[in-house]
Tab-separated table of N, CA and C in Angstrom:
chain	number	residue	atom	x	y	z
A	1	VAL	N	-6.937	-3.541	3.674
A	1	VAL	CA	-7.630	-2.488	4.371
A	1	VAL	C	-7.169	-1.119	3.843
A	2	ILE	N	-5.864	-1.003	3.634
A	2	ILE	CA	-5.330	0.281	3.113
A	2	ILE	C	-5.992	0.605	1.783
A	3	GLN	N	-6.067	-0.397	0.889
A	3	GLN	CA	-6.655	-0.159	-0.426
A	3	GLN	C	-8.139	0.176	-0.325
A	4	ALA	N	-8.854	-0.532	0.533
A	4	ALA	CA	-10.294	-0.267	0.687
A	4	ALA	C	-10.523	1.144	1.213
A	5	VAL	N	-9.764	1.557	2.206
A	5	VAL	CA	-9.909	2.911	2.757
A	5	VAL	C	-9.524	3.939	1.691
A	6	PHE	N	-8.408	3.691	1.014
A	6	PHE	CA	-7.967	4.631	-0.013
A	6	PHE	C	-9.012	4.804	-1.110
A	7	PHE	N	-9.501	3.686	-1.658
A	7	PHE	CA	-10.466	3.809	-2.749
A	7	PHE	C	-11.823	4.342	-2.261
A	8	GLY	N	-12.125	4.104	-0.996
A	8	GLY	CA	-13.320	4.733	-0.410
A	8	GLY	C	-13.172	6.253	-0.384
A	9	ILE	N	-11.990	6.726	-0.013
A	9	ILE	CA	-11.719	8.169	-0.020
A	9	ILE	C	-11.755	8.709	-1.447
A	10	CYS	N	-11.261	7.938	-2.408
A	10	CYS	CA	-11.344	8.355	-3.819
A	10	CYS	C	-12.775	8.559	-4.252
A	11	VAL	N	-13.635	7.616	-3.903
A	11	VAL	CA	-15.054	7.740	-4.270
A	11	VAL	C	-15.668	8.947	-3.578
A	12	LEU	N	-15.385	9.096	-2.293
A	12	LEU	CA	-15.919	10.243	-1.540
A	12	LEU	C	-15.432	11.563	-2.134
A	13	THR	N	-14.182	11.611	-2.544
A	13	THR	CA	-13.630	12.826	-3.169
A	13	THR	C	-14.351	13.111	-4.481
A	14	ASP	N	-14.546	12.092	-5.308
A	14	ASP	CA	-15.218	12.299	-6.587
A	14	ASP	C	-16.669	12.735	-6.386
A	15	LEU	N	-17.367	12.097	-5.449
A	15	LEU	CA	-18.754	12.483	-5.189
A	15	LEU	C	-18.840	13.910	-4.648
A	16	SER	N	-17.955	14.241	-3.722
A	16	SER	CA	-17.939	15.591	-3.157
A	16	SER	C	-17.644	16.622	-4.233
A	17	SER	N	-16.736	16.287	-5.126
A	17	SER	CA	-16.394	17.200	-6.218
A	17	SER	C	-17.605	17.440	-7.132
A	18	LEU	N	-18.330	16.366	-7.434
A	18	LEU	CA	-19.522	16.485	-8.289
A	18	LEU	C	-20.616	17.284	-7.584
A	19	LEU	N	-20.787	17.022	-6.280
A	19	LEU	CA	-21.871	17.675	-5.537
A	19	LEU	C	-21.594	19.154	-5.260
A	20	THR	N	-20.335	19.550	-5.218
A	20	THR	CA	-20.013	20.954	-4.927
A	20	THR	C	-19.726	21.754	-6.187
A	21	LYS	N	-19.736	21.106	-7.352
A	21	LYS	CA	-19.466	21.790	-8.604
A	21	LYS	C	-20.534	22.873	-8.832
A	22	GLY	N	-20.087	24.061	-9.109
A	22	GLY	CA	-21.021	25.162	-9.354
A	22	GLY	C	-21.498	25.833	-8.069
A	23	ASN	N	-21.098	25.306	-6.947
A	23	ASN	CA	-21.486	25.859	-5.651
A	23	ASN	C	-20.400	26.843	-5.222
A	24	ASP	N	-20.773	27.996	-4.740
A	24	ASP	CA	-19.800	29.030	-4.378
A	24	ASP	C	-19.420	28.982	-2.903
A	25	SER	N	-19.750	27.915	-2.207
A	25	SER	CA	-19.454	27.834	-0.778
A	25	SER	C	-17.948	27.651	-0.562
A	26	GLN	N	-17.346	28.638	0.103
A	26	GLN	CA	-15.920	28.551	0.387
A	26	GLN	C	-15.622	27.443	1.388
A	27	GLU	N	-16.536	27.200	2.301
A	27	GLU	CA	-16.344	26.142	3.306
A	27	GLU	C	-16.327	24.771	2.621
A	28	GLN	N	-17.256	24.538	1.677
A	28	GLN	CA	-17.272	23.267	0.966
A	28	GLN	C	-16.014	23.099	0.115
A	29	GLU	N	-15.568	24.179	-0.465
A	29	GLU	CA	-14.352	24.144	-1.272
A	29	GLU	C	-13.144	23.813	-0.395
A	30	ARG	N	-13.092	24.377	0.784
A	30	ARG	CA	-12.001	24.126	1.730
A	30	ARG	C	-12.008	22.658	2.169
A	31	GLN	N	-13.195	22.127	2.457
A	31	GLN	CA	-13.314	20.727	2.870
A	31	GLN	C	-12.921	19.784	1.725
A	32	LEU	N	-13.302	20.149	0.510
A	32	LEU	CA	-12.947	19.323	-0.656
A	32	LEU	C	-11.418	19.313	-0.840
A	33	LYS	N	-10.779	20.454	-0.668
A	33	LYS	CA	-9.323	20.515	-0.786
A	33	LYS	C	-8.646	19.628	0.277
A	34	LYS	N	-9.191	19.596	1.474
A	34	LYS	CA	-8.640	18.731	2.534
A	34	LYS	C	-8.784	17.255	2.125
A	35	LEU	N	-9.952	16.899	1.570
A	35	LEU	CA	-10.209	15.532	1.136
A	35	LEU	C	-9.252	15.146	0.009
A	36	ILE	N	-9.042	16.060	-0.935
A	36	ILE	CA	-8.110	15.782	-2.030
A	36	ILE	C	-6.693	15.627	-1.507
A	37	SER	N	-6.307	16.444	-0.546
A	37	SER	CA	-4.963	16.314	0.048
A	37	SER	C	-4.794	14.974	0.753
A	38	LEU	N	-5.836	14.532	1.474
A	38	LEU	CA	-5.790	13.227	2.130
A	38	LEU	C	-5.675	12.117	1.103
A	39	ARG	N	-6.476	12.201	0.047
A	39	ARG	CA	-6.429	11.195	-1.015
A	39	ARG	C	-5.037	11.121	-1.638
A	40	ASP	N	-4.482	12.275	-1.948
A	40	ASP	CA	-3.154	12.310	-2.582
A	40	ASP	C	-2.080	11.767	-1.642
A	41	TRP	N	-2.154	12.135	-0.356
A	41	TRP	CA	-1.176	11.648	0.615
A	41	TRP	C	-1.278	10.130	0.755
A	42	MET	N	-2.507	9.617	0.831
A	42	MET	CA	-2.683	8.160	0.964
A	42	MET	C	-2.160	7.424	-0.267
A	43	MET	N	-2.368	7.977	-1.443
A	43	MET	CA	-1.873	7.354	-2.669
A	43	MET	C	-0.349	7.303	-2.638
A	44	ALA	N	0.259	8.435	-2.318
A	44	ALA	CA	1.707	8.547	-2.352
A	44	ALA	C	2.393	7.688	-1.297
A	45	VAL	N	1.886	7.751	-0.077
A	45	VAL	CA	2.583	7.154	1.063
A	45	VAL	C	2.144	5.716	1.351
A	46	LEU	N	0.878	5.379	1.069
A	46	LEU	CA	0.375	4.053	1.436
A	46	LEU	C	-0.073	3.216	0.240
A	47	ALA	N	-1.047	3.703	-0.500
A	47	ALA	CA	-1.677	2.864	-1.530
A	47	ALA	C	-0.675	2.365	-2.571
A	48	PHE	N	0.131	3.275	-3.122
A	48	PHE	CA	1.048	2.827	-4.168
A	48	PHE	C	2.219	2.018	-3.599
A	49	PRO	N	3.017	2.551	-2.674
A	49	PRO	CA	4.177	1.749	-2.247
A	49	PRO	C	3.808	0.455	-1.540
A	50	VAL	N	2.797	0.490	-0.687
A	50	VAL	CA	2.409	-0.739	0.024
A	50	VAL	C	1.750	-1.706	-0.958
A	51	GLY	N	0.896	-1.188	-1.845
A	51	GLY	CA	0.242	-2.061	-2.822
A	51	GLY	C	1.230	-2.776	-3.723
A	52	VAL	N	2.173	-2.028	-4.273
A	52	VAL	CA	3.185	-2.633	-5.152
A	52	VAL	C	4.050	-3.607	-4.349
A	53	PHE	N	4.402	-3.219	-3.129
A	53	PHE	CA	5.211	-4.090	-2.264
A	53	PHE	C	4.499	-5.412	-2.012
A	54	VAL	N	3.230	-5.363	-1.626
A	54	VAL	CA	2.471	-6.569	-1.301
A	54	VAL	C	2.423	-7.500	-2.504
A	55	VAL	N	2.090	-6.956	-3.671
A	55	VAL	CA	1.978	-7.792	-4.861
A	55	VAL	C	3.335	-8.425	-5.223
A	56	THR	N	4.387	-7.626	-5.262
A	56	THR	CA	5.676	-8.153	-5.674
A	56	THR	C	6.260	-9.141	-4.654
A	57	MET	N	6.178	-8.804	-3.384
A	57	MET	CA	6.744	-9.695	-2.363
A	57	MET	C	5.935	-10.989	-2.240
A	58	PHE	N	4.599	-10.844	-2.167
A	58	PHE	CA	3.758	-12.016	-1.995
A	58	PHE	C	3.988	-13.012	-3.133
A	59	TRP	N	3.880	-12.535	-4.377
A	59	TRP	CA	3.967	-13.473	-5.508
A	59	TRP	C	5.389	-13.972	-5.728
A	60	SER	N	6.388	-13.185	-5.412
A	60	SER	CA	7.774	-13.663	-5.518
A	60	SER	C	8.024	-14.801	-4.540
A	61	ILE	N	7.614	-14.608	-3.306
A	61	ILE	CA	7.802	-15.663	-2.302
A	61	ILE	C	6.889	-16.835	-2.596
A	62	TYR	N	5.655	-16.585	-3.017
A	62	TYR	CA	4.705	-17.639	-3.340
A	62	TYR	C	5.262	-18.545	-4.445
A	63	ILE	N	5.830	-17.948	-5.482
A	63	ILE	CA	6.405	-18.738	-6.589
A	63	ILE	C	7.594	-19.555	-6.094
A	64	TYR	N	8.387	-18.962	-5.209
A	64	TYR	CA	9.547	-19.671	-4.662
A	64	TYR	C	9.105	-20.837	-3.779
A	65	ASP	N	8.249	-20.557	-2.799
A	65	ASP	CA	7.721	-21.593	-1.891
A	65	ASP	C	6.488	-21.037	-1.197
A	66	ARG	N	5.338	-21.395	-1.695
A	66	ARG	CA	4.094	-20.826	-1.208
A	66	ARG	C	3.900	-21.039	0.279
A	67	GLU	N	4.455	-22.108	0.839
A	67	GLU	CA	4.287	-22.396	2.270
A	67	GLU	C	4.890	-21.292	3.144
A	68	LEU	N	5.788	-20.503	2.591
A	68	LEU	CA	6.433	-19.427	3.367
A	68	LEU	C	5.525	-18.212	3.558
A	69	VAL	N	4.510	-18.056	2.683
A	69	VAL	CA	3.613	-16.894	2.815
A	69	VAL	C	2.130	-17.265	2.823
A	70	TYR	N	1.783	-18.375	2.233
A	70	TYR	CA	0.365	-18.724	2.066
A	70	TYR	C	0.244	-20.239	2.020
A	71	PRO	N	0.337	-20.877	3.196
A	71	PRO	CA	0.292	-22.347	3.247
A	71	PRO	C	-0.967	-22.907	2.563
A	72	LYS	N	-0.817	-24.091	1.967
A	72	LYS	CA	-1.946	-24.742	1.274
A	72	LYS	C	-3.163	-24.894	2.176
A	73	LEU	N	-2.939	-25.018	3.471
A	73	LEU	CA	-4.023	-25.129	4.430
A	73	LEU	C	-5.020	-23.971	4.296
A	74	LEU	N	-4.527	-22.781	3.935
A	74	LEU	CA	-5.395	-21.623	3.798
A	74	LEU	C	-6.395	-21.746	2.652
A	75	ASP	N	-6.071	-22.595	1.671
A	75	ASP	CA	-6.991	-22.791	0.545
A	75	ASP	C	-8.348	-23.326	1.015
A	76	ASN	N	-8.359	-24.002	2.154
A	76	ASN	CA	-9.600	-24.532	2.702
A	76	ASN	C	-10.490	-23.442	3.292
A	77	PHE	N	-9.912	-22.293	3.619
A	77	PHE	CA	-10.650	-21.229	4.292
A	77	PHE	C	-10.793	-19.957	3.472
A	78	ILE	N	-9.808	-19.709	2.636
A	78	ILE	CA	-9.796	-18.482	1.837
A	78	ILE	C	-9.885	-18.874	0.368
A	79	PRO	N	-10.985	-18.508	-0.299
A	79	PRO	CA	-11.129	-18.871	-1.725
A	79	PRO	C	-10.090	-18.134	-2.585
A	80	ALA	N	-9.795	-18.727	-3.725
A	80	ALA	CA	-8.771	-18.175	-4.626
A	80	ALA	C	-9.085	-16.737	-5.020
A	81	TRP	N	-10.369	-16.432	-5.248
A	81	TRP	CA	-10.723	-15.068	-5.666
A	81	TRP	C	-10.380	-14.046	-4.571
A	82	LEU	N	-10.513	-14.431	-3.307
A	82	LEU	CA	-10.186	-13.521	-2.219
A	82	LEU	C	-8.666	-13.341	-2.097
A	83	ASN	N	-7.930	-14.437	-2.310
A	83	ASN	CA	-6.467	-14.331	-2.312
A	83	ASN	C	-6.022	-13.355	-3.389
A	84	HIS	N	-6.591	-13.471	-4.585
A	84	HIS	CA	-6.237	-12.523	-5.661
A	84	HIS	C	-6.704	-11.117	-5.339
A	85	GLY	N	-7.831	-11.005	-4.675
A	85	GLY	CA	-8.317	-9.683	-4.262
A	85	GLY	C	-7.345	-8.991	-3.317
A	86	MET	N	-6.675	-9.762	-2.486
A	86	MET	CA	-5.725	-9.185	-1.520
A	86	MET	C	-4.316	-9.036	-2.108
A	87	HIS	N	-3.925	-9.916	-3.018
A	87	HIS	CA	-2.535	-9.989	-3.435
A	87	HIS	C	-2.276	-9.775	-4.919
A	88	THR	N	-3.310	-9.519	-5.712
A	88	THR	CA	-3.107	-9.333	-7.150
A	88	THR	C	-3.772	-8.066	-7.659
A	89	THR	N	-5.068	-7.921	-7.438
A	89	THR	CA	-5.828	-6.824	-8.040
A	89	THR	C	-5.395	-5.441	-7.543
A	90	VAL	N	-4.698	-5.415	-6.430
A	90	VAL	CA	-4.210	-4.154	-5.894
A	90	VAL	C	-3.394	-3.413	-6.948
A	91	LEU	N	-2.505	-4.110	-7.609
A	91	LEU	CA	-1.590	-3.467	-8.562
A	91	LEU	C	-2.303	-2.831	-9.755
A	92	PRO	N	-3.143	-3.569	-10.504
A	92	PRO	CA	-3.794	-2.889	-11.633
A	92	PRO	C	-4.680	-1.721	-11.194
A	93	PHE	N	-5.371	-1.871	-10.065
A	93	PHE	CA	-6.248	-0.781	-9.639
A	93	PHE	C	-5.471	0.464	-9.235
A	94	VAL	N	-4.350	0.279	-8.564
A	94	VAL	CA	-3.570	1.452	-8.137
A	94	VAL	C	-2.899	2.091	-9.357
A	95	LEU	N	-2.526	1.304	-10.361
A	95	LEU	CA	-1.962	1.865	-11.588
A	95	LEU	C	-3.013	2.617	-12.395
A	96	ILE	N	-4.215	2.071	-12.445
A	96	ILE	CA	-5.316	2.775	-13.132
A	96	ILE	C	-5.606	4.099	-12.427
A	97	GLU	N	-5.631	4.078	-11.103
A	97	GLU	CA	-5.848	5.320	-10.345
A	97	GLU	C	-4.773	6.338	-10.640
A	98	MET	N	-3.517	5.873	-10.672
A	98	MET	CA	-2.415	6.794	-10.938
A	98	MET	C	-2.544	7.394	-12.328
A	99	ARG	N	-2.988	6.609	-13.301
A	99	ARG	CA	-3.094	7.075	-14.679
A	99	ARG	C	-4.275	8.016	-14.879
A	100	THR	N	-5.352	7.807	-14.132
A	100	THR	CA	-6.568	8.596	-14.356
A	100	THR	C	-6.694	9.839	-13.470
A	101	THR	N	-5.895	9.905	-12.406
A	101	THR	CA	-6.002	11.022	-11.496
A	101	THR	C	-4.616	11.533	-11.106
A	102	HIS	N	-4.412	12.828	-11.303
A	102	HIS	CA	-3.121	13.418	-10.876
A	102	HIS	C	-3.104	13.519	-9.350
A	103	HIS	N	-2.017	13.059	-8.761
A	103	HIS	CA	-1.862	13.106	-7.303
A	103	HIS	C	-0.676	13.994	-6.962
A	104	GLN	N	-0.900	14.902	-6.035
A	104	GLN	CA	0.173	15.786	-5.567
A	104	GLN	C	0.937	15.040	-4.479
A	105	TYR	N	2.194	14.759	-4.735
A	105	TYR	CA	3.028	14.052	-3.753
A	105	TYR	C	3.531	15.034	-2.704
A	106	PRO	N	3.724	14.567	-1.474
A	106	PRO	CA	4.331	15.440	-0.460
A	106	PRO	C	5.806	15.654	-0.793
A	107	SER	N	6.476	16.514	-0.059
A	107	SER	CA	7.921	16.666	-0.275
A	107	SER	C	8.562	15.293	-0.083
A	108	ARG	N	9.633	15.074	-0.780
A	108	ARG	CA	10.274	13.760	-0.746
A	108	ARG	C	10.645	13.363	0.688
A	109	SER	N	11.199	14.288	1.455
A	109	SER	CA	11.614	13.933	2.827
A	109	SER	C	10.398	13.582	3.690
A	110	CYS	N	9.322	14.329	3.565
A	110	CYS	CA	8.110	14.008	4.344
A	110	CYS	C	7.503	12.678	3.900
A	111	GLY	N	7.483	12.458	2.584
A	111	GLY	CA	6.929	11.208	2.064
A	111	GLY	C	7.730	9.999	2.514
A	112	LEU	N	9.035	10.095	2.397
A	112	LEU	CA	9.888	8.967	2.823
A	112	LEU	C	9.805	8.750	4.335
A	113	ALA	N	9.707	9.825	5.101
A	113	ALA	CA	9.558	9.689	6.560
A	113	ALA	C	8.247	8.991	6.905
A	114	ALA	N	7.184	9.337	6.180
A	114	ALA	CA	5.889	8.703	6.444
A	114	ALA	C	5.914	7.222	6.064
A	115	VAL	N	6.545	6.904	4.926
A	115	VAL	CA	6.651	5.502	4.490
A	115	VAL	C	7.463	4.700	5.500
A	116	CYS	N	8.573	5.271	5.961
A	116	CYS	CA	9.406	4.602	6.972
A	116	CYS	C	8.620	4.378	8.264
A	117	THR	N	7.879	5.383	8.668
A	117	THR	CA	7.085	5.271	9.888
A	117	THR	C	6.075	4.145	9.763
A	118	PHE	N	5.395	4.082	8.611
A	118	PHE	CA	4.425	2.998	8.399
A	118	PHE	C	5.139	1.646	8.424
A	119	ALA	N	6.240	1.530	7.700
A	119	ALA	CA	6.955	0.237	7.599
A	119	ALA	C	7.425	-0.225	8.965
A	120	VAL	N	8.031	0.661	9.724
A	120	VAL	CA	8.515	0.297	11.058
A	120	VAL	C	7.337	-0.030	11.971
A	121	GLY	N	6.274	0.733	11.898
A	121	GLY	CA	5.077	0.434	12.700
A	121	GLY	C	4.500	-0.930	12.377
A	122	TYR	N	4.441	-1.262	11.101
A	122	TYR	CA	3.904	-2.568	10.689
A	122	TYR	C	4.817	-3.696	11.164
A	123	ILE	N	6.119	-3.509	11.026
A	123	ILE	CA	7.083	-4.516	11.483
A	123	ILE	C	6.944	-4.718	12.991
A	124	LEU	N	6.818	-3.635	13.736
A	124	LEU	CA	6.635	-3.735	15.182
A	124	LEU	C	5.338	-4.463	15.523
A	125	TRP	N	4.290	-4.211	14.749
A	125	TRP	CA	3.012	-4.887	14.960
A	125	TRP	C	3.155	-6.398	14.712
A	126	VAL	N	3.849	-6.781	13.666
A	126	VAL	CA	4.092	-8.197	13.365
A	126	VAL	C	4.880	-8.841	14.509
A	127	CYS	N	5.891	-8.136	14.996
A	127	CYS	CA	6.686	-8.655	16.121
A	127	CYS	C	5.861	-8.746	17.394
A	128	TRP	N	4.990	-7.790	17.618
A	128	TRP	CA	4.112	-7.814	18.801
A	128	TRP	C	3.168	-9.017	18.743
A	129	ILE	N	2.597	-9.273	17.593
A	129	ILE	CA	1.710	-10.422	17.442
A	129	ILE	C	2.480	-11.713	17.778
A	130	HIS	N	3.713	-11.804	17.295
A	130	HIS	CA	4.522	-12.982	17.620
A	130	HIS	C	4.808	-13.069	19.115
A	131	HIS	N	5.096	-11.934	19.699
A	131	HIS	CA	5.398	-11.898	21.144
A	131	HIS	C	4.190	-12.389	21.955
A	132	VAL	N	3.003	-11.974	21.561
A	132	VAL	CA	1.774	-12.316	22.301
A	132	VAL	C	1.318	-13.737	22.016
A	133	THR	N	1.384	-14.154	20.739
A	133	THR	CA	0.816	-15.448	20.371
A	133	THR	C	1.850	-16.562	20.218
A	134	GLY	N	3.112	-16.178	19.994
A	134	GLY	CA	4.139	-17.163	19.730
A	134	GLY	C	4.132	-17.662	18.291
A	135	VAL	N	3.295	-17.048	17.453
A	135	VAL	CA	3.170	-17.457	16.042
A	135	VAL	C	3.505	-16.263	15.159
A	136	TRP	N	4.346	-16.487	14.141
A	136	TRP	CA	4.613	-15.434	13.171
A	136	TRP	C	3.467	-15.342	12.173
A	137	VAL	N	3.025	-14.129	11.892
A	137	VAL	CA	1.961	-13.908	10.924
A	137	VAL	C	2.357	-14.447	9.556
A	138	TYR	N	3.632	-14.274	9.212
A	138	TYR	CA	4.153	-14.761	7.954
A	138	TYR	C	5.093	-15.937	8.241
A	139	PRO	N	4.744	-17.149	7.783
A	139	PRO	CA	5.551	-18.329	8.088
A	139	PRO	C	7.033	-18.195	7.703
A	140	LEU	N	7.341	-17.362	6.732
A	140	LEU	CA	8.725	-17.138	6.333
A	140	LEU	C	9.590	-16.745	7.527
A	141	LEU	N	9.031	-15.943	8.442
A	141	LEU	CA	9.808	-15.437	9.558
A	141	LEU	C	10.221	-16.535	10.541
A	142	GLU	N	9.512	-17.657	10.546
A	142	GLU	CA	9.877	-18.789	11.405
A	142	GLU	C	11.241	-19.372	10.998
A	143	HIS	N	11.598	-19.213	9.737
A	143	HIS	CA	12.813	-19.818	9.202
A	143	HIS	C	14.030	-18.908	9.280
A	144	LEU	N	13.859	-17.697	9.768
A	144	LEU	CA	14.968	-16.748	9.826
A	144	LEU	C	15.508	-16.622	11.248
A	145	SER	N	16.829	-16.567	11.355
A	145	SER	CA	17.445	-16.341	12.663
A	145	SER	C	17.182	-14.882	13.073
A	146	PRO	N	17.340	-14.548	14.354
A	146	PRO	CA	17.091	-13.161	14.782
A	146	PRO	C	17.889	-12.121	14.000
A	147	GLY	N	19.172	-12.395	13.762
A	147	GLY	CA	19.993	-11.453	12.997
A	147	GLY	C	19.500	-11.289	11.563
A	148	VAL	N	19.141	-12.378	10.945
A	148	VAL	CA	18.624	-12.328	9.572
A	148	VAL	C	17.274	-11.618	9.530
A	149	LYS	N	16.462	-11.776	10.585
A	149	LYS	CA	15.185	-11.038	10.649
A	149	LYS	C	15.431	-9.532	10.641
A	150	VAL	N	16.406	-9.080	11.398
A	150	VAL	CA	16.728	-7.658	11.423
A	150	VAL	C	17.131	-7.178	10.031
A	151	ILE	N	17.974	-7.943	9.349
A	151	ILE	CA	18.401	-7.584	7.993
A	151	ILE	C	17.182	-7.622	7.048
A	152	PHE	N	16.335	-8.632	7.200
A	152	PHE	CA	15.140	-8.755	6.375
A	152	PHE	C	14.234	-7.545	6.568
A	153	PHE	N	13.982	-7.167	7.823
A	153	PHE	CA	13.111	-6.034	8.117
A	153	PHE	C	13.702	-4.727	7.592
A	154	ALA	N	15.017	-4.576	7.670
A	154	ALA	CA	15.681	-3.377	7.136
A	154	ALA	C	15.525	-3.358	5.608
A	155	ALA	N	15.722	-4.526	4.974
A	155	ALA	CA	15.593	-4.609	3.513
A	155	ALA	C	14.163	-4.300	3.070
A	156	VAL	N	13.201	-4.812	3.813
A	156	VAL	CA	11.793	-4.540	3.506
A	156	VAL	C	11.520	-3.026	3.564
A	157	THR	N	12.056	-2.367	4.572
A	157	THR	CA	11.868	-0.939	4.726
A	157	THR	C	12.505	-0.177	3.559
A	158	VAL	N	13.693	-0.600	3.149
A	158	VAL	CA	14.357	0.033	1.996
A	158	VAL	C	13.531	-0.182	0.730
A	159	ILE	N	13.055	-1.409	0.525
A	159	ILE	CA	12.285	-1.724	-0.695
A	159	ILE	C	11.013	-0.889	-0.760
A	160	ILE	N	10.303	-0.763	0.332
A	160	ILE	CA	9.051	0.010	0.317
A	160	ILE	C	9.343	1.487	0.050
A	161	ASN	N	10.511	1.982	0.499
A	161	ASN	CA	10.902	3.356	0.210
A	161	ASN	C	11.250	3.512	-1.271
A	162	ILE	N	11.858	2.481	-1.842
A	162	ILE	CA	12.141	2.517	-3.288
A	162	ILE	C	10.831	2.565	-4.065
A	163	PHE	N	9.838	1.803	-3.620
A	163	PHE	CA	8.532	1.842	-4.297
A	163	PHE	C	7.866	3.217	-4.167
A	164	TYR	N	8.102	3.892	-3.052
A	164	TYR	CA	7.590	5.263	-2.914
A	164	TYR	C	8.225	6.138	-4.008
A	165	LEU	N	9.544	6.032	-4.167
A	165	LEU	CA	10.241	6.840	-5.167
A	165	LEU	C	9.791	6.483	-6.583
A	166	VAL	N	9.581	5.177	-6.846
A	166	VAL	CA	9.056	4.759	-8.150
A	166	VAL	C	7.698	5.391	-8.408
A	167	GLY	N	6.832	5.409	-7.394
A	167	GLY	CA	5.524	6.020	-7.530
A	167	GLY	C	5.619	7.499	-7.839
A	168	GLU	N	6.517	8.187	-7.152
A	168	GLU	CA	6.708	9.628	-7.389
A	168	GLU	C	7.182	9.880	-8.823
A	169	VAL	N	8.184	9.117	-9.257
A	169	VAL	CA	8.714	9.265	-10.620
A	169	VAL	C	7.632	8.931	-11.650
A	170	LEU	N	6.904	7.845	-11.428
A	170	LEU	CA	5.846	7.455	-12.370
A	170	LEU	C	4.740	8.510	-12.432
A	171	ASN	N	4.339	9.025	-11.296
A	171	ASN	CA	3.325	10.094	-11.259
A	171	ASN	C	3.809	11.313	-12.017
A	172	ASN	N	5.065	11.708	-11.802
A	172	ASN	CA	5.612	12.873	-12.520
A	172	ASN	C	5.717	12.600	-14.011
A	173	TYR	N	6.055	11.379	-14.390
A	173	TYR	CA	6.142	11.027	-15.813
A	173	TYR	C	4.763	11.060	-16.472
A	174	ILE	N	3.804	10.439	-15.832
A	174	ILE	CA	2.442	10.367	-16.393
A	174	ILE	C	1.857	11.772	-16.553
A	175	TRP	N	2.044	12.587	-15.533
A	175	TRP	CA	1.400	13.906	-15.532
A	175	TRP	C	2.366	15.006	-15.966
A	176	ASP	N	3.602	14.644	-16.331
A	176	ASP	CA	4.573	15.583	-16.855
A	176	ASP	C	4.662	16.839	-16.017
A	177	THR	N	4.839	16.669	-14.710
A	177	THR	CA	4.827	17.805	-13.793
A	177	THR	C	6.153	18.575	-13.809
A	178	GLN	N	7.131	18.134	-14.567
A	178	GLN	CA	8.405	18.832	-14.592
A	178	GLN	C	8.350	20.087	-15.472
A	179	LYS	N	7.337	20.194	-16.341
A	179	LYS	CA	7.244	21.350	-17.248
A	179	LYS	C	6.701	22.554	-16.525
């Protein structure tokens, strides 16, 4: 969903930019700048770190023991192309976006705070689903003791913050913003 919303905003930004080109409307220019800021913020805080996290975590655990993240039973309901759409194609598309469009990252402290907020919110949502249904969204969590779950959730939050920093460094490298 994050990727779909993000790339939808990218398309909307590009179309708006094309439609307002040559137009002297200050209001349209102001709205376009807001849209570009939203696009850049979503890339920095959500699309890149979450996208890279999903691909690396999903396939790492899948290779180790697929039953921990994607039980074989799901093959009967979710076709392979959709699984790859959710857990593979995210990475090349977000890398292509990073290479083709310069994104202005927020200040590091604001970006990391936003990433942490998202990570903690998502973890709380996963725990809430378990509380209500008695089923963990990710089968891996069934195998972890409560203490290990806390360590796992903390590690996940640290990893996603590292991916935020990797995205910032990669964006600066690609666009050479240090000059």
